[in-house]
Amino acid sequence: MRQETVTNPEMLEPNPLVSLLRISSHLAGQVEIRAALRSVKTEIENLLPIDHLDVCLVDDNVTWNTSYEVGIRTRWSLSRTPVAISPVRSILFGETDYMLTDNAMEDERYTYEGALAQPIIKHKLRSRVNVAMKVLGRTVGALNCSSRTPGLYDEKTVERVRQIADVLAPYFYSLKANEKAKQAAIVRAEAQAREEGLRQGALELTRVLEQERQRIGMDLHDQTLADLTRIMRDLEKAETPDDKAHVIGSIQDCIQDLRRIIDTAVPTLLDLFGFAHALRIHLERAVEDADATILQVCDETDGRIDRLDPVTRIALYRIAQEGINNAARHSGADRISVTVRCRKGQLKMVIEDNGLGLPGGKSGRHGGKATGGIAHMRTRARLITADFSVSGKDGTRITVKLPMSGEPDEDACPTEPAEWEA
């Protein structure tokens, strides 16, 4: 005799209490919000049918909303968005505890003008139930469940989602606070690193300036003073017009040497004639055979570089001087150029030559061991918060990028061309 077993449909219904306990168990040990949401997705699906699940959390001022979602990836989780344009802003602002709709695509509470409702339309998220997540009576976010099937949720679903939200809220609030603390710690660490970098940079620059002062003193002693002593002796012996002409020529050479030393110590040319012209003069003086070398200084900032504060402008000038000197003395190049550009709030200076390059074609940005002129240039760049890099392949290319304060006007900084990062 065949015996049939009759199953009570209610016995197939998942026990909400068991599922809630499992949700709590899955959350234990989670340290990241998205991972925590993924860990409970299956248990939530056991309690109600969903095609999309997300949690949105607000900041302390209820100004910005951050969304975390599993399943379908939408614009909601790409970046923070203003609470004012959220489809669930009524919940986030504390105006209501829940929202329920049979078809969010046609519900003006979700698709009002200006709302970030594109995911609802694109993915046809018709049935929606949204419940406030509260901690100590304050709304900290919303739990949002959606389905493509219209008319799927009812008041009973709202109560079930509210139970889930009550379990999730303290965990997610804690994880958000922990995430905020980590970000604050990172910001503090970066600030301390910058401060230490500036301190070390200031010490290094002080050492370099002392070396420069000693070098100038030695130049005056070994060259200018010796020349003046020799001129005095020649003047005492001068009897004929030719002798006197020779002395005058020696005096003129001495004056030129003094001008060179003065220009090195104080960039008067920079103040008198501007950045580009001063560099062009320095480039011509630095190269022994100017006629056999292609020299180019190009200012594409429309003079903006001469409107920088004096400390920044002099630092860029010194970096360019050092790069030019290295190219002229050591590279064997027959082409040396300096180009200054301004694009999208950033000033970029490039010193390049077609010489021998660096040993092994070395290149690098902030880090890396560097000595001599490169170390000095890197230090000066660090002190004006500029990005410094050098490439030694197929010649040498030194690049300095300086963030500008405020957005430059369109004439001074036109639209960035494709080769800007070349």
PDB file of C-alpha atoms in Angstrom, residues 291-392:
ATOM      1  CA  ASP A 291      77.201  77.857 -32.346  1.00  0.00           C
ATOM      2  CA  ALA A 292      77.489  74.070 -32.600  1.00  0.00           C
ATOM      3  CA  THR A 293      74.677  73.356 -30.112  1.00  0.00           C
ATOM      4  CA  ILE A 294      70.942  73.767 -30.644  1.00  0.00           C
ATOM      5  CA  LEU A 295      69.663  75.718 -27.649  1.00  0.00           C
ATOM      6  CA  GLN A 296      65.985  76.286 -26.977  1.00  0.00           C
ATOM      7  CA  VAL A 297      63.957  77.820 -24.153  1.00  0.00           C
ATOM      8  CA  CYS A 298      60.206  77.797 -24.663  1.00  0.00           C
ATOM      9  CA  ASP A 299      57.704  79.424 -22.284  1.00  0.00           C
ATOM     10  CA  GLU A 300      54.191  78.197 -23.132  1.00  0.00           C
ATOM     11  CA  THR A 301      52.644  79.581 -19.931  1.00  0.00           C
ATOM     12  CA  ASP A 302      51.963  83.009 -21.418  1.00  0.00           C
ATOM     13  CA  GLY A 303      54.208  84.496 -18.720  1.00  0.00           C
ATOM     14  CA  ARG A 304      52.369  82.758 -15.896  1.00  0.00           C
ATOM     15  CA  ILE A 305      55.624  81.388 -14.512  1.00  0.00           C
ATOM     16  CA  ASP A 306      56.799  84.963 -13.849  1.00  0.00           C
ATOM     17  CA  ARG A 307      53.693  85.533 -11.709  1.00  0.00           C
ATOM     18  CA  LEU A 308      54.598  82.756  -9.290  1.00  0.00           C
ATOM     19  CA  ASP A 309      55.751  83.672  -5.809  1.00  0.00           C
ATOM     20  CA  PRO A 310      59.489  84.520  -5.770  1.00  0.00           C
ATOM     21  CA  VAL A 311      60.547  81.465  -3.733  1.00  0.00           C
ATOM     22  CA  THR A 312      58.859  79.031  -6.121  1.00  0.00           C
ATOM     23  CA  ARG A 313      60.096  80.814  -9.229  1.00  0.00           C
ATOM     24  CA  ILE A 314      63.710  80.923  -7.986  1.00  0.00           C
ATOM     25  CA  ALA A 315      63.540  77.226  -7.021  1.00  0.00           C
ATOM     26  CA  LEU A 316      62.387  76.326 -10.554  1.00  0.00           C
ATOM     27  CA  TYR A 317      65.093  78.568 -12.002  1.00  0.00           C
ATOM     28  CA  ARG A 318      67.779  76.864  -9.873  1.00  0.00           C
ATOM     29  CA  ILE A 319      66.535  73.426 -10.929  1.00  0.00           C
ATOM     30  CA  ALA A 320      66.688  74.483 -14.570  1.00  0.00           C
ATOM     31  CA  GLN A 321      70.180  75.962 -14.064  1.00  0.00           C
ATOM     32  CA  GLU A 322      71.431  72.724 -12.519  1.00  0.00           C
ATOM     33  CA  GLY A 323      69.909  70.651 -15.306  1.00  0.00           C
ATOM     34  CA  ILE A 324      71.445  72.898 -17.954  1.00  0.00           C
ATOM     35  CA  ASN A 325      74.862  72.785 -16.271  1.00  0.00           C
ATOM     36  CA  ASN A 326      74.787  68.983 -16.092  1.00  0.00           C
ATOM     37  CA  ALA A 327      73.816  68.749 -19.764  1.00  0.00           C
ATOM     38  CA  ALA A 328      76.471  71.265 -20.851  1.00  0.00           C
ATOM     39  CA  ARG A 329      79.317  69.745 -18.813  1.00  0.00           C
ATOM     40  CA  HIS A 330      78.725  66.016 -18.843  1.00  0.00           C
ATOM     41  CA  SER A 331      76.278  64.883 -21.536  1.00  0.00           C
ATOM     42  CA  GLY A 332      78.117  65.693 -24.756  1.00  0.00           C
ATOM     43  CA  ALA A 333      74.786  66.809 -26.206  1.00  0.00           C
ATOM     44  CA  ASP A 334      74.365  69.008 -29.273  1.00  0.00           C
ATOM     45  CA  ARG A 335      70.761  69.867 -28.376  1.00  0.00           C
ATOM     46  CA  ILE A 336      69.547  71.210 -25.021  1.00  0.00           C
ATOM     47  CA  SER A 337      66.061  72.527 -24.414  1.00  0.00           C
ATOM     48  CA  VAL A 338      63.916  73.836 -21.566  1.00  0.00           C
ATOM     49  CA  THR A 339      60.130  73.891 -21.984  1.00  0.00           C
ATOM     50  CA  VAL A 340      57.603  75.264 -19.502  1.00  0.00           C
ATOM     51  CA  ARG A 341      53.902  74.521 -19.945  1.00  0.00           C
ATOM     52  CA  CYS A 342      50.725  75.052 -17.976  1.00  0.00           C
ATOM     53  CA  ARG A 343      47.845  72.601 -18.248  1.00  0.00           C
ATOM     54  CA  LYS A 344      44.767  72.081 -16.073  1.00  0.00           C
ATOM     55  CA  GLY A 345      46.068  73.610 -12.871  1.00  0.00           C
ATOM     56  CA  GLN A 346      49.572  72.162 -13.202  1.00  0.00           C
ATOM     57  CA  LEU A 347      52.821  73.780 -14.309  1.00  0.00           C
ATOM     58  CA  LYS A 348      55.279  71.449 -16.013  1.00  0.00           C
ATOM     59  CA  MET A 349      58.952  72.152 -16.741  1.00  0.00           C
ATOM     60  CA  VAL A 350      61.049  69.790 -18.858  1.00  0.00           C
ATOM     61  CA  ILE A 351      64.841  70.035 -19.288  1.00  0.00           C
ATOM     62  CA  GLU A 352      66.121  67.580 -21.870  1.00  0.00           C
ATOM     63  CA  ASP A 353      69.152  66.859 -24.025  1.00  0.00           C
ATOM     64  CA  ASN A 354      70.208  64.268 -26.583  1.00  0.00           C
ATOM     65  CA  GLY A 355      73.443  63.400 -24.846  1.00  0.00           C
ATOM     66  CA  LEU A 356      74.810  60.256 -23.218  1.00  0.00           C
ATOM     67  CA  GLY A 357      72.034  59.995 -20.634  1.00  0.00           C
ATOM     68  CA  LEU A 358      72.403  58.523 -17.164  1.00  0.00           C
ATOM     69  CA  PRO A 359      74.450  55.378 -16.452  1.00  0.00           C
ATOM     70  CA  GLY A 360      72.362  52.359 -17.400  1.00  0.00           C
ATOM     71  CA  GLY A 361      69.464  54.566 -18.485  1.00  0.00           C
ATOM     72  CA  LYS A 362      68.348  54.953 -14.867  1.00  0.00           C
ATOM     73  CA  SER A 363      65.160  56.795 -14.143  1.00  0.00           C
ATOM     74  CA  GLY A 364      63.007  57.532 -11.142  1.00  0.00           C
ATOM     75  CA  ARG A 365      60.596  59.823  -9.368  1.00  0.00           C
ATOM     76  CA  HIS A 366      60.814  60.879  -5.736  1.00  0.00           C
ATOM     77  CA  GLY A 367      62.608  57.853  -4.444  1.00  0.00           C
ATOM     78  CA  GLY A 368      65.877  56.236  -5.324  1.00  0.00           C
ATOM     79  CA  LYS A 369      69.461  57.020  -4.438  1.00  0.00           C
ATOM     80  CA  ALA A 370      70.691  60.193  -6.080  1.00  0.00           C
ATOM     81  CA  THR A 371      73.822  62.248  -5.649  1.00  0.00           C
ATOM     82  CA  GLY A 372      75.213  65.563  -6.812  1.00  0.00           C
ATOM     83  CA  GLY A 373      73.125  67.775  -9.058  1.00  0.00           C
ATOM     84  CA  ILE A 374      70.143  65.405  -9.283  1.00  0.00           C
ATOM     85  CA  ALA A 375      69.900  65.232  -5.482  1.00  0.00           C
ATOM     86  CA  HIS A 376      70.002  69.024  -5.266  1.00  0.00           C
ATOM     87  CA  MET A 377      67.270  69.392  -7.890  1.00  0.00           C
ATOM     88  CA  ARG A 378      65.106  66.791  -6.163  1.00  0.00           C
ATOM     89  CA  THR A 379      65.519  68.596  -2.831  1.00  0.00           C
ATOM     90  CA  ARG A 380      64.513  71.947  -4.315  1.00  0.00           C
ATOM     91  CA  ALA A 381      61.478  70.336  -5.969  1.00  0.00           C
ATOM     92  CA  ARG A 382      60.406  68.716  -2.697  1.00  0.00           C
ATOM     93  CA  LEU A 383      60.564  72.037  -0.862  1.00  0.00           C
ATOM     94  CA  ILE A 384      58.050  73.605  -3.251  1.00  0.00           C
ATOM     95  CA  THR A 385      55.878  70.436  -3.201  1.00  0.00           C
ATOM     96  CA  ALA A 386      56.671  69.697  -6.839  1.00  0.00           C
ATOM     97  CA  ASP A 387      56.845  66.255  -8.435  1.00  0.00           C
ATOM     98  CA  PHE A 388      60.358  65.494  -9.714  1.00  0.00           C
ATOM     99  CA  SER A 389      61.406  62.749 -12.132  1.00  0.00           C
ATOM    100  CA  VAL A 390      64.437  62.060 -14.291  1.00  0.00           C
ATOM    101  CA  SER A 391      64.909  59.670 -17.190  1.00  0.00           C
ATOM    102  CA  GLY A 392      68.321  58.818 -18.585  1.00  0.00           C
TER     103      GLY A 392
END
